[in-house]
Amino acid sequence: MKGFIHSIESFGSVDGPGIRFVVFMQGCPMRCLYCHNPDTWQPDIGNQMSVKEILNSFEKNRAFYKNGGLTVSGGEPLMQIDFLIELFEAAKAKGIHTCLDTSGIIFNESNTNLLNKFDRLVRVTDLVMLDIKHIKTQEHLKLTKQPNAQILQFAKYLDSKHIDMWIRHVVVPTLNDSENFLFELGYFIGGLTYLKALDVLPYHTMGKNKYKELGIDYSLEEIPDMDKENAIIAKKFIIEGIKKRRFELSQMATDIEKT
């Protein structure tokens, strides 16, 4: 089996723990207004590579990945879930730490065949970096052209399977930076037992030129980059939500013990 690959980064430093070999896969059903890689949207194009070819490239610099491993990103890598399963199974057989960077958008717990594939995938996945764009369904639709119910379901599914998660959230001025939105996001992820990290990333406009090259209108033209200081403030509101949810859960556990 071969996968459609957009690009490969040999020494990724922001794509999971340690130094990572990062495979960016082609295809994505989301149309995030701030996406900085619109060239990854189209499926079934790009370089076709086999699992063996990818892992051979990994092995060339394996000494550098001692405390890191393999990360698969996109686009949306779950669009090629069969290839992803084969790749991660082969990687785990070689003792390689596996990380999936995803939005979880194709998850569907009512599709038995697809759910079986997810069950197989998570058995060979060490870490999921889950990108939650917006906690509110209607706002998520405006931001990405997709609903968020399956994404939130995916987070709960991963938690039920005891899979470590890093939550990523890009904060965009006027779109998802309100205190209420941020607090509610924190309240939701505060219920995840296997939440291991939270990355709050400030919106940037570095992808604008790609839109021009591809002849696509950039709809956030009037929104400036968010500075790091405001991203730090945004993270504080999310953490407040996490703390509130965890306090409530601890109180519930205490009440149960008393009964």
Coordinates of C-alpha atoms in Angstrom, one line a residue:
M1 CA 0.0 0.0 0.0
K2 CA 1.1 3.5 -0.7
G3 CA 0.0 6.8 0.8
F4 CA -0.3 10.2 -0.8
I5 CA 2.4 12.4 0.9
H6 CA 2.5 16.1 0.8
S7 CA 6.0 16.5 2.3
I8 CA 8.4 15.2 5.0
E9 CA 10.3 17.1 7.7
S10 CA 13.3 15.2 9.0
F11 CA 13.9 17.2 12.2
G12 CA 10.5 18.5 13.6
S13 CA 10.7 20.1 17.0
V14 CA 7.1 21.2 17.6
D15 CA 5.3 18.0 16.5
G16 CA 5.4 16.0 19.7
P17 CA 8.0 15.1 22.3
G18 CA 11.7 15.3 21.2
I19 CA 13.0 15.5 17.7
R20 CA 10.4 14.1 15.3
F21 CA 10.4 12.6 11.8
V22 CA 7.2 14.3 10.5
V23 CA 5.1 13.0 7.6
F24 CA 2.6 15.4 6.2
M25 CA -0.2 13.6 4.4
Q26 CA -2.3 14.9 1.6
G27 CA -6.1 15.6 1.8
C28 CA -8.3 17.4 4.3
P29 CA -12.1 17.8 4.5
M30 CA -11.8 20.9 6.7
R31 CA -11.6 24.4 5.2
C32 CA -10.3 26.3 8.2
L33 CA -10.3 30.0 7.4
Y34 CA -6.8 30.4 8.8
C35 CA -5.3 27.2 7.3
H36 CA -1.7 27.9 6.4
N37 CA -1.4 24.8 4.2
P38 CA -4.3 25.0 1.7
D39 CA -2.1 23.0 -0.7
T40 CA -2.8 19.9 1.4
W41 CA -6.6 20.1 0.9
Q42 CA -6.8 18.1 -2.3
P43 CA -6.8 14.3 -1.8
D44 CA -5.1 11.7 -4.0
I45 CA -2.3 13.9 -5.2
G46 CA 1.3 14.4 -4.2
N47 CA 4.1 11.9 -3.9
Q48 CA 3.1 8.3 -3.4
M49 CA 5.3 6.5 -0.8
S50 CA 5.2 3.1 0.7
V51 CA 5.5 2.3 4.4
K52 CA 8.9 0.8 3.8
E53 CA 10.1 3.9 2.0
I54 CA 9.0 6.1 4.8
L55 CA 10.6 4.0 7.5
N56 CA 13.8 3.6 5.5
S57 CA 14.0 7.4 5.5
F58 CA 13.4 7.4 9.3
E59 CA 16.1 4.9 9.9
K60 CA 18.8 7.1 8.2
N61 CA 18.7 9.5 11.1
R62 CA 17.2 7.3 13.8
A63 CA 19.9 8.2 16.3
F64 CA 18.5 11.8 16.4
Y65 CA 15.0 10.5 17.3
K66 CA 16.1 8.7 20.5
N67 CA 13.8 10.8 22.6
G68 CA 11.4 11.6 19.8
G69 CA 9.9 9.5 17.1
L70 CA 7.5 9.5 14.1
T71 CA 4.6 12.0 13.8
V72 CA 2.0 11.9 11.0
S73 CA 0.2 15.2 10.3
G74 CA -1.5 16.7 7.3
G75 CA -3.8 17.8 5.8
E76 CA -5.8 15.3 7.7
P77 CA -4.0 12.0 8.0
L78 CA -7.1 10.1 9.0
M79 CA -8.4 10.5 5.5
Q80 CA -5.8 7.8 4.7
I81 CA -6.5 5.7 7.8
D82 CA -5.7 2.3 6.1
F83 CA -2.2 3.5 5.2
L84 CA -1.8 5.2 8.6
I85 CA -2.6 1.9 10.4
E86 CA -0.1 0.0 8.3
L87 CA 2.6 2.7 8.9
F88 CA 2.0 2.8 12.7
E89 CA 1.9 -1.0 13.0
A90 CA 5.2 -1.2 11.2
A91 CA 6.7 1.6 13.2
K92 CA 5.7 0.0 16.5
A93 CA 7.3 -3.2 15.4
K94 CA 10.5 -1.3 15.2
G95 CA 10.1 0.3 18.6
I96 CA 9.3 3.8 17.2
H97 CA 7.2 6.2 19.3
T98 CA 4.2 7.1 17.2
C99 CA 2.3 10.4 17.3
L100 CA -0.8 11.4 15.3
D101 CA -1.5 15.1 14.7
T102 CA -5.2 15.3 13.7
S103 CA -8.5 17.1 14.0
G104 CA -10.3 13.8 14.4
I105 CA -12.9 15.1 11.9
I106 CA -13.6 11.7 10.2
F107 CA -14.4 9.9 13.5
N108 CA -17.8 8.3 13.5
E109 CA -18.7 6.0 16.4
S110 CA -21.9 4.8 14.6
N111 CA -19.9 3.4 11.6
T112 CA -18.8 -0.1 12.8
N113 CA -16.3 -0.7 10.1
L114 CA -14.6 2.6 10.6
L115 CA -14.7 2.2 14.4
N116 CA -12.9 -1.1 14.1
K117 CA -10.2 0.7 12.1
F118 CA -9.8 3.3 14.9
D119 CA -9.6 0.5 17.5
R120 CA -6.7 -1.0 15.5
L121 CA -5.0 2.4 15.0
V122 CA -5.0 3.4 18.6
R123 CA -3.4 0.2 19.7
V124 CA -0.3 1.4 17.9
T125 CA -0.6 5.1 18.7
D126 CA 1.4 6.5 21.7
L127 CA 0.2 10.1 21.5
V128 CA -2.5 12.1 19.7
M129 CA -2.1 15.8 19.2
L130 CA -5.8 16.8 18.8
D131 CA -6.6 20.1 17.2
I132 CA -9.9 21.6 18.5
K133 CA -10.7 24.6 16.5
H134 CA -13.8 25.8 18.3
I135 CA -15.9 24.5 21.2
K136 CA -19.2 25.8 19.8
T137 CA -20.8 23.9 16.9
Q138 CA -22.2 26.8 14.9
E139 CA -19.0 28.8 15.3
H140 CA -16.9 25.7 14.3
L141 CA -19.0 25.5 11.1
K142 CA -18.2 29.1 10.3
L143 CA -14.6 28.6 11.0
T144 CA -14.0 25.2 9.3
K145 CA -17.1 24.4 7.1
Q146 CA -17.5 21.3 9.3
P147 CA -19.3 20.5 12.6
N148 CA -17.4 19.6 15.7
A149 CA -19.5 16.9 17.3
Q150 CA -17.4 14.0 15.9
I151 CA -14.2 15.8 17.0
L152 CA -15.4 16.1 20.6
Q153 CA -16.6 12.4 20.4
F154 CA -13.1 11.5 19.2
A155 CA -11.6 13.1 22.3
K156 CA -13.8 11.1 24.6
Y157 CA -13.1 7.9 22.6
L158 CA -9.3 8.4 23.0
D159 CA -9.8 9.0 26.7
S160 CA -11.8 5.7 27.0
K161 CA -8.9 3.9 25.2
H162 CA -6.3 5.5 27.6
I163 CA -4.5 7.4 24.8
D164 CA -2.4 10.3 25.9
M165 CA -3.6 13.6 24.3
W166 CA -2.0 17.0 23.6
I167 CA -4.8 19.5 22.9
R168 CA -3.9 22.2 20.4
H169 CA -6.0 25.3 19.9
V170 CA -5.3 28.2 17.6
V171 CA -6.7 31.5 18.9
V172 CA -8.0 33.8 16.2
P173 CA -8.9 37.4 17.2
T174 CA -12.7 38.0 17.0
L175 CA -13.5 34.4 16.0
N176 CA -12.7 32.2 19.1
D177 CA -10.9 34.4 21.5
S178 CA -13.8 35.3 23.8
E179 CA -13.4 34.4 27.5
N180 CA -16.6 32.3 27.4
F181 CA -15.5 30.2 24.4
L182 CA -12.0 29.6 25.9
F183 CA -13.4 28.8 29.4
E184 CA -15.9 26.3 27.8
L185 CA -13.2 24.6 25.8
G186 CA -11.2 24.2 29.1
Y187 CA -14.2 22.9 30.9
F188 CA -14.6 20.2 28.2
I189 CA -11.0 19.1 28.1
G190 CA -10.8 19.2 31.9
G191 CA -13.0 16.0 31.7
L192 CA -10.3 14.1 29.8
T193 CA -8.2 11.9 32.2
Y194 CA -5.5 11.4 29.6
L195 CA -5.0 15.1 28.8
K196 CA -1.2 15.5 29.0
A197 CA -0.5 19.0 27.5
L198 CA -2.2 22.1 26.2
D199 CA -0.8 24.2 23.3
V200 CA -2.4 27.5 22.8
L201 CA -1.1 29.0 19.5
P202 CA -1.5 32.6 18.4
Y203 CA -3.1 33.1 14.9
H204 CA -0.6 34.1 12.2
T205 CA -0.8 35.1 8.6
M206 CA 2.2 33.3 7.2
G207 CA 0.1 31.3 4.8
K208 CA -1.3 34.3 2.9
N209 CA 1.1 33.9 0.0
K210 CA 0.1 30.3 -0.6
Y211 CA -3.5 31.5 -1.1
K212 CA -2.4 34.0 -3.7
E213 CA -0.3 31.4 -5.5
L214 CA -3.3 29.0 -5.5
G215 CA -5.8 31.6 -6.6
I216 CA -7.8 31.3 -3.4
D217 CA -9.3 34.2 -1.5
Y218 CA -8.0 34.7 2.0
S219 CA -11.1 35.6 4.0
L220 CA -9.2 36.7 7.1
E221 CA -7.4 39.5 5.3
E222 CA -8.4 42.1 7.8
I223 CA -7.5 40.2 10.9
P224 CA -4.0 40.9 12.2
D225 CA -1.6 38.3 13.8
M226 CA -2.2 37.7 17.4
D227 CA 0.7 38.5 19.7
K228 CA 2.1 35.8 22.0
E229 CA 1.1 37.8 25.1
N230 CA -2.6 37.6 24.2
A231 CA -2.2 33.9 23.5
I232 CA -0.8 33.5 27.0
I233 CA -3.9 35.3 28.4
A234 CA -6.2 33.1 26.3
K235 CA -4.5 30.0 27.8
K236 CA -5.3 31.2 31.3
F237 CA -9.0 31.2 30.6
I238 CA -8.8 27.7 29.2
I239 CA -6.9 26.6 32.3
E240 CA -9.6 28.1 34.5
G241 CA -12.1 25.9 32.7
I242 CA -10.0 22.8 33.2
K243 CA -9.6 23.6 36.9
K244 CA -13.3 24.1 37.4
R245 CA -14.2 20.8 35.7
R246 CA -11.5 18.8 37.6
F247 CA -12.7 20.4 40.9
E248 CA -16.3 19.3 40.2
L249 CA -15.1 15.8 39.2
S250 CA -13.1 15.5 42.4
Q251 CA -16.1 16.7 44.5
M252 CA -18.3 14.1 42.8
A253 CA -15.8 11.4 43.6
T254 CA -15.6 12.5 47.2
D255 CA -19.4 12.5 47.5
I256 CA -19.6 8.9 46.0
E257 CA -17.0 7.7 48.5
K258 CA -19.1 9.1 51.4
T259 CA -22.2 7.2 50.3

